[in-house]
């Protein structure tokens, strides 16, 4: 069965510092991978997704993620954190049916 | 462009009362529709999904039910709410035409059962 894990339920970074949010998946088939962001009391918004092709995926708001099949990982990064990046981030994976979401990582940005 | 609406935005209901949350999608036809619940400090739990009118799949047996009376309308219901039903309810849609289609989420309904 597919599962998605996110290391660290809460991550704090200083404004301007590198953001690294970790995601690992387990799957018997090549998955489709997603990162979503959720601001307080709002729905989820797609940041980026990997389907096929280039393993480095660029998304909105300066975020990018790299698909590493050998490590079954899809970590999210941003070179320089902004105060507006403070939110909940969800990694998700799908095969040929439902999407499985990870438990989420809450990102705090310290001024 | 496509939009997804949920109402109400917030709801406070006593234990044992009924529930009806509505979700509608505009700008697309025959979408896949989903209901998720997000409990405080926790991830998303898929409750129901639908690939067409009258077709509902339940992921978690509980006192909630879902219906899809129209192509772009998805309703979440309960006859008697429990305290444990409190949470943030999210509706989502996808085209369902290809594997890897992303889901598009509504703004959510905050339900507090007292």
mmCIF file of C-alpha atoms in Angstrom, chain A residues 32 34 36 38 41-46 49 51 88 90 94-96 98-99 101-104, chain B residues 34 36 38 41-44 46 49 59 88 90 99-108 110:
data_model
loop_
_atom_site.group_PDB
_atom_site.id
_atom_site.type_symbol
_atom_site.label_atom_id
_atom_site.label_comp_id
_atom_site.label_asym_id
_atom_site.label_seq_id
_atom_site.Cartn_x
_atom_site.Cartn_y
_atom_site.Cartn_z
ATOM 1 C CA UNK A 32 2.952 10.883 -9.233
ATOM 2 C CA UNK A 34 2.736 16.628 -5.353
ATOM 3 C CA UNK A 36 0.505 21.444 -1.598
ATOM 4 C CA UNK A 38 -2.261 25.392 3.141
ATOM 5 C CA UNK A 41 -8.288 28.348 7.534
ATOM 6 C CA UNK A 42 -7.949 27.897 3.787
ATOM 7 C CA UNK A 43 -7.982 25.021 1.350
ATOM 8 C CA UNK A 44 -4.888 23.464 -0.160
ATOM 9 C CA UNK A 45 -3.104 25.016 -3.125
ATOM 10 C CA UNK A 46 -0.847 23.093 -5.493
ATOM 11 C CA UNK A 49 3.906 18.234 -9.144
ATOM 12 C CA UNK A 51 4.600 13.159 -13.265
ATOM 13 C CA UNK A 88 1.344 24.005 6.392
ATOM 14 C CA UNK A 90 1.614 18.576 2.455
ATOM 15 C CA UNK A 94 -0.834 8.922 -6.313
ATOM 16 C CA UNK A 95 -0.573 5.831 -8.436
ATOM 17 C CA UNK A 96 -3.501 5.105 -10.675
ATOM 18 C CA UNK A 98 -6.511 7.936 -5.087
ATOM 19 C CA UNK A 99 -4.077 10.525 -3.804
ATOM 20 C CA UNK A 101 -1.382 12.742 1.609
ATOM 21 C CA UNK A 102 1.404 12.934 4.118
ATOM 22 C CA UNK A 103 0.738 14.209 7.645
ATOM 23 C CA UNK A 104 1.981 17.703 6.848
ATOM 24 C CA UNK B 34 -13.728 14.277 -2.843
ATOM 25 C CA UNK B 36 -11.656 15.220 3.269
ATOM 26 C CA UNK B 38 -8.702 17.607 8.713
ATOM 27 C CA UNK B 41 -3.081 19.432 14.018
ATOM 28 C CA UNK B 42 -3.489 16.410 11.797
ATOM 29 C CA UNK B 43 -3.305 15.595 8.129
ATOM 30 C CA UNK B 44 -6.045 14.994 5.608
ATOM 31 C CA UNK B 46 -10.208 11.020 2.775
ATOM 32 C CA UNK B 49 -14.986 10.211 -3.359
ATOM 33 C CA UNK B 59 -13.122 5.305 2.741
ATOM 34 C CA UNK B 88 -12.078 21.258 8.968
ATOM 35 C CA UNK B 90 -12.449 20.152 2.573
ATOM 36 C CA UNK B 99 -3.282 9.380 -13.437
ATOM 37 C CA UNK B 100 -1.421 12.155 -11.705
ATOM 38 C CA UNK B 101 -4.144 14.764 -12.108
ATOM 39 C CA UNK B 102 -3.909 17.227 -9.279
ATOM 40 C CA UNK B 103 -6.794 17.969 -6.982
ATOM 41 C CA UNK B 104 -8.244 21.444 -6.583
ATOM 42 C CA UNK B 105 -9.521 22.303 -3.134
ATOM 43 C CA UNK B 106 -12.340 24.452 -1.898
ATOM 44 C CA UNK B 107 -11.988 26.960 0.943
ATOM 45 C CA UNK B 108 -13.241 24.509 3.560
ATOM 46 C CA UNK B 110 -14.897 24.673 9.932
#
